[in-house]
CSV table of C-alpha atoms in Angstrom, one decimal:
chain,number,residue,atom,x,y,z
T,518,ALA,CA,15.8,19.5,50.7
T,519,GLN,CA,17.9,22.7,51.2
T,520,SER,CA,19.0,24.4,53.7
T,521,VAL,CA,21.3,27.0,55.0
T,522,THR,CA,23.5,26.9,58.7
T,523,GLN,CA,25.3,30.1,59.4
T,524,LEU,CA,27.8,29.4,61.9
T,525,ASP,CA,28.3,32.5,64.2
T,526,SER,CA,25.1,34.4,65.6
T,527,HIS,CA,27.5,37.3,66.6
T,528,VAL,CA,30.7,38.5,64.8
T,529,SER,CA,32.5,41.5,66.6
T,530,VAL,CA,35.3,43.3,65.1
T,531,SER,CA,37.3,46.3,65.2
T,532,GLU,CA,36.7,49.1,62.7
T,533,GLY,CA,39.3,48.7,60.1
T,534,THR,CA,40.0,45.2,60.6
T,535,PRO,CA,39.0,42.1,58.5
T,536,VAL,CA,35.2,41.0,58.4
T,537,LEU,CA,34.3,36.8,58.2
T,538,LEU,CA,31.0,35.6,58.3
T,539,ARG,CA,30.5,32.0,58.2
T,540,CYS,CA,27.9,30.2,55.9
T,541,ASN,CA,27.5,26.6,55.5
T,542,TYR,CA,24.4,25.3,53.2
T,543,SER,CA,23.2,21.6,52.1
T,544,SER,CA,21.4,21.4,48.4
T,545,SER,CA,20.4,18.5,46.0
T,546,TYR,CA,21.1,20.5,43.3
T,547,SER,CA,23.3,23.0,41.9
T,548,PRO,CA,22.2,25.8,44.1
T,549,SER,CA,22.5,29.6,44.2
T,550,LEU,CA,23.5,31.5,47.1
T,551,PHE,CA,23.1,34.9,48.3
T,552,TRP,CA,24.5,36.9,50.7
T,553,TYR,CA,21.4,40.0,52.6
T,554,VAL,CA,22.2,42.3,54.8
T,555,GLN,CA,19.5,44.1,56.9
T,556,HIS,CA,20.4,47.1,58.7
T,557,PRO,CA,18.0,48.1,62.0
T,558,ASN,CA,14.5,48.8,61.0
T,559,LYS,CA,14.9,48.8,56.9
T,560,GLY,CA,14.6,46.3,54.4
T,561,LEU,CA,16.6,43.6,52.9
T,562,GLN,CA,19.3,44.5,50.7
T,563,LEU,CA,21.2,41.8,48.2
T,564,LEU,CA,24.9,42.0,48.8
T,565,LEU,CA,25.7,39.5,46.2
T,566,LYS,CA,24.8,36.4,44.8
T,567,TYR,CA,26.2,33.1,43.1
T,568,THR,CA,24.4,31.2,40.3
T,569,SER,CA,27.5,28.6,39.1
T,570,ALA,CA,29.3,31.3,37.1
T,571,ALA,CA,33.0,32.5,38.8
T,572,THR,CA,33.7,31.2,42.7
T,573,LEU,CA,34.5,34.1,43.5
T,574,VAL,CA,31.6,36.6,43.6
T,575,LYS,CA,32.5,40.1,44.5
T,576,GLY,CA,29.5,42.5,45.8
T,577,ILE,CA,28.4,46.0,46.9
T,578,ASN,CA,30.2,47.8,49.6
T,579,GLY,CA,33.8,45.8,49.0
T,580,PHE,CA,32.1,42.8,50.3
T,581,GLU,CA,32.9,39.6,48.6
T,582,ALA,CA,32.3,35.4,48.9
T,583,GLU,CA,33.5,32.3,47.8
T,584,PHE,CA,31.5,29.7,46.6
T,585,LYS,CA,33.5,25.8,48.0
T,586,LYS,CA,31.3,23.0,47.0
T,587,SER,CA,33.9,20.7,48.1
T,588,GLU,CA,33.4,22.5,51.6
T,589,THR,CA,29.8,23.6,50.8
T,590,SER,CA,30.5,26.9,52.1
T,591,PHE,CA,29.9,30.4,50.7
T,592,HIS,CA,31.6,32.2,53.4
T,593,LEU,CA,31.3,36.5,53.2
T,594,THR,CA,34.4,38.6,53.8
T,595,LYS,CA,35.6,41.9,53.7
T,596,PRO,CA,39.2,43.3,54.2
T,597,SER,CA,38.7,46.1,56.2
T,598,ALA,CA,35.2,46.6,58.0
T,599,HIS,CA,33.7,50.4,58.3
T,600,MET,CA,31.2,51.5,60.9
T,601,SER,CA,28.4,51.7,58.4
T,602,ASP,CA,29.2,47.9,58.3
T,603,ALA,CA,27.3,46.9,61.5
T,604,ALA,CA,24.4,45.1,60.5
T,605,GLU,CA,22.7,41.6,60.0
T,606,TYR,CA,23.5,39.2,57.7
T,607,PHE,CA,21.6,36.7,55.9
T,608,CYS,CA,23.0,33.4,54.1
T,609,VAL,CA,20.4,32.0,51.7
T,610,VAL,CA,20.2,29.3,49.4
T,611,SER,CA,18.0,28.4,46.5
T,612,ASP,CA,18.1,25.4,44.5
T,613,VAL,CA,16.6,25.8,41.2
T,614,GLN,CA,18.0,28.9,39.0
T,615,GLY,CA,15.6,31.0,38.2
T,616,PHE,CA,12.4,28.4,37.3
T,617,GLY,CA,10.8,25.5,39.0
T,618,ASN,CA,10.9,25.4,42.8
T,619,GLU,CA,11.6,29.5,43.3
T,620,LYS,CA,12.2,29.1,47.4
T,621,LEU,CA,14.4,30.9,49.3
T,622,THR,CA,15.9,29.4,52.4
T,623,PHE,CA,16.9,31.7,54.9
T,624,GLY,CA,19.9,31.2,57.6
T,625,THR,CA,19.0,32.5,60.9
T,626,GLY,CA,21.2,35.8,60.7
T,627,THR,CA,25.0,36.8,61.8
T,628,ARG,CA,24.8,40.3,64.1
T,629,LEU,CA,27.8,42.2,62.7
T,630,THR,CA,28.7,44.8,65.5
T,631,ILE,CA,31.7,47.2,64.6
T,632,ILE,CA,34.4,48.1,67.3
T,633,PRO,CA,35.6,52.1,67.0
Z,679,SER,CA,16.2,46.4,39.8
Z,680,ALA,CA,12.6,46.8,40.8
Z,681,VAL,CA,11.2,49.8,43.3
Z,682,ILE,CA,8.7,47.9,46.1
Z,683,SER,CA,6.8,49.9,48.9
Z,684,GLN,CA,4.2,48.2,51.0
Z,685,LYS,CA,1.6,49.9,53.1
Z,686,PRO,CA,1.6,50.4,56.2
Z,687,SER,CA,5.0,50.5,57.0
Z,688,ARG,CA,3.9,50.1,60.7
Z,689,ASP,CA,0.4,49.5,62.5
Z,690,ILE,CA,-0.5,48.0,66.4
Z,691,CYS,CA,-3.9,46.5,66.2
Z,692,GLN,CA,-6.0,44.9,68.7
Z,693,ARG,CA,-6.3,40.9,69.0
Z,694,GLY,CA,-9.1,39.5,67.3
Z,695,THR,CA,-9.1,42.0,64.1
Z,696,SER,CA,-7.8,41.9,60.6
Z,697,LEU,CA,-5.0,43.8,58.6
Z,698,THR,CA,-4.1,44.0,54.9
Z,699,ILE,CA,-0.8,45.0,53.7
Z,700,GLN,CA,-0.8,46.0,50.3
Z,701,CYS,CA,2.6,45.6,48.5
Z,702,GLN,CA,3.0,48.1,45.1
Z,703,VAL,CA,5.9,47.6,42.4
Z,704,ASP,CA,6.9,50.1,40.1
Z,705,SER,CA,7.4,47.5,37.2
Z,706,GLN,CA,5.4,44.3,36.1
Z,707,VAL,CA,7.2,41.3,37.8
Z,708,THR,CA,6.7,37.4,36.9
Z,709,MET,CA,6.4,36.7,40.6
Z,710,MET,CA,5.5,37.5,44.1
Z,711,PHE,CA,6.0,36.9,48.1
Z,712,TRP,CA,5.4,37.4,51.3
Z,713,TYR,CA,7.4,36.4,54.2
Z,714,ARG,CA,7.4,36.9,58.1
Z,715,GLN,CA,10.0,37.3,60.3
Z,716,GLN,CA,9.3,36.9,63.9
Z,717,PRO,CA,11.3,39.2,66.6
Z,718,GLY,CA,14.7,38.3,66.7
Z,719,GLN,CA,14.7,35.9,64.0
Z,720,SER,CA,15.1,34.3,59.8
Z,721,LEU,CA,12.3,35.1,57.6
Z,722,THR,CA,10.2,32.4,56.5
Z,723,LEU,CA,8.1,32.2,53.6
Z,724,ILE,CA,4.4,32.3,53.8
Z,725,ALA,CA,3.3,31.9,50.2
Z,726,THR,CA,3.7,32.8,46.5
Z,727,ALA,CA,1.5,35.5,45.4
Z,728,ASN,CA,0.0,34.0,41.9
Z,729,GLN,CA,-1.6,36.3,39.6
Z,730,GLY,CA,-5.3,35.5,38.6
Z,731,SER,CA,-4.8,32.1,40.7
Z,732,GLU,CA,-5.1,31.4,44.5
Z,733,ALA,CA,-1.8,31.6,45.9
Z,734,THR,CA,0.6,28.8,47.3
Z,735,TYR,CA,1.7,28.2,50.6
Z,736,GLU,CA,4.1,26.8,52.6
Z,737,SER,CA,3.9,24.0,55.5
Z,738,GLY,CA,1.8,25.6,58.5
Z,739,PHE,CA,0.3,28.7,56.7
Z,740,VAL,CA,-3.2,28.5,56.0
Z,741,ILE,CA,-5.5,30.9,53.6
Z,742,ASP,CA,-8.0,30.9,56.1
Z,743,LYS,CA,-5.5,32.7,58.3
Z,744,PHE,CA,-3.3,34.6,55.8
Z,745,PRO,CA,-5.8,35.3,52.7
Z,746,ILE,CA,-3.7,36.9,49.7
Z,747,SER,CA,-4.6,38.5,46.4
Z,748,ARG,CA,-2.5,39.1,43.2
Z,749,PRO,CA,-4.9,41.2,40.9
Z,750,ASN,CA,-2.2,42.2,38.6
Z,751,LEU,CA,1.5,41.6,37.9
Z,752,THR,CA,2.4,44.9,39.9
Z,753,PHE,CA,0.2,44.6,43.3
Z,754,SER,CA,-0.5,42.3,45.7
Z,755,THR,CA,-2.2,42.3,49.6
Z,756,LEU,CA,-1.9,39.9,52.6
Z,757,THR,CA,-4.6,39.8,55.0
Z,758,VAL,CA,-3.9,38.7,58.5
Z,759,SER,CA,-6.7,37.2,60.0
Z,760,ASN,CA,-8.1,37.2,63.4
Z,761,MET,CA,-4.7,38.3,64.8
Z,762,SER,CA,-3.1,37.1,68.2
Z,763,PRO,CA,-0.1,38.3,69.7
Z,764,GLU,CA,1.8,35.5,67.8
Z,765,ASP,CA,1.3,37.3,65.2
Z,766,SER,CA,3.1,40.2,65.8
Z,767,SER,CA,6.3,40.3,63.0
Z,768,ILE,CA,7.4,41.7,60.4
Z,769,TYR,CA,5.9,41.2,56.8
Z,770,LEU,CA,8.0,41.7,53.8
Z,771,CYS,CA,7.1,41.3,50.0
Z,772,SER,CA,9.5,40.4,47.2
Z,773,VAL,CA,9.8,39.8,43.6
Z,774,LYS,CA,11.6,38.1,41.2
Z,775,GLU,CA,12.1,38.4,37.5
Z,776,GLN,CA,11.8,35.5,35.6
Z,777,GLY,CA,15.2,33.8,34.3
Z,778,ALA,CA,16.8,35.8,37.8
Z,779,SER,CA,17.7,33.9,40.8
Z,780,GLU,CA,17.5,36.6,43.2
Z,781,GLN,CA,14.6,38.3,45.3
Z,782,PHE,CA,14.3,41.6,46.0
Z,783,PHE,CA,12.0,42.9,48.9
Z,784,GLY,CA,10.1,45.7,50.3
Z,785,PRO,CA,10.7,47.8,53.6
Z,786,GLY,CA,8.5,45.3,55.2
Z,787,THR,CA,5.5,46.2,57.6
Z,788,ARG,CA,6.0,45.9,61.3
Z,789,LEU,CA,2.8,44.6,62.9
Z,790,THR,CA,2.1,44.9,66.9
Z,791,VAL,CA,-0.7,42.9,67.9
Z,792,LEU,CA,-1.7,43.6,71.6
């Protein structure tokens, strides 16, 4: 069985300061991991994905995440927050890459607030 | 990535009625899924829409309540039947290509049941 824990339900940072959104996962197999972003009243947008290639993954809008198997973590970071980053962020795990059980398991989400 | 549209974008319905939500993709896709996002919560998978056969439902979701159709590789519908206020949620469809790991999501349908 797979699961995801997002350690913070709400994170507030000042504009221009670093962002850290924490995620820990549990998986029976080699997982695929994703971060999705949901802006208010909008659908979900894929920020980045990890699928057993490089452990440091770069995504859109300056975000990146590092897969750490020993810590079962996949934290999302950005060096400098922008007002447009204010949104809900979901960490997501999928056990099997591309075939078989395609189920995504979502974390509970982290709401990121940017302080001007 | 595929462009996904959903109709309606939002609706307000009376309890006891049914609503059918459409999901249209601009290209053929291998897999389509339906999710529910209850107010202030994360996404929960309802079912996998299988082309030409019955959908595969997750635990807690049944075909009588959430019938799903997928007549071809670009279109699917989800019906929310005999609605109650507890069905008020955002319903999202997603698609995945064979061999890919990620899913892409439609804009969602915001349903309010009075």
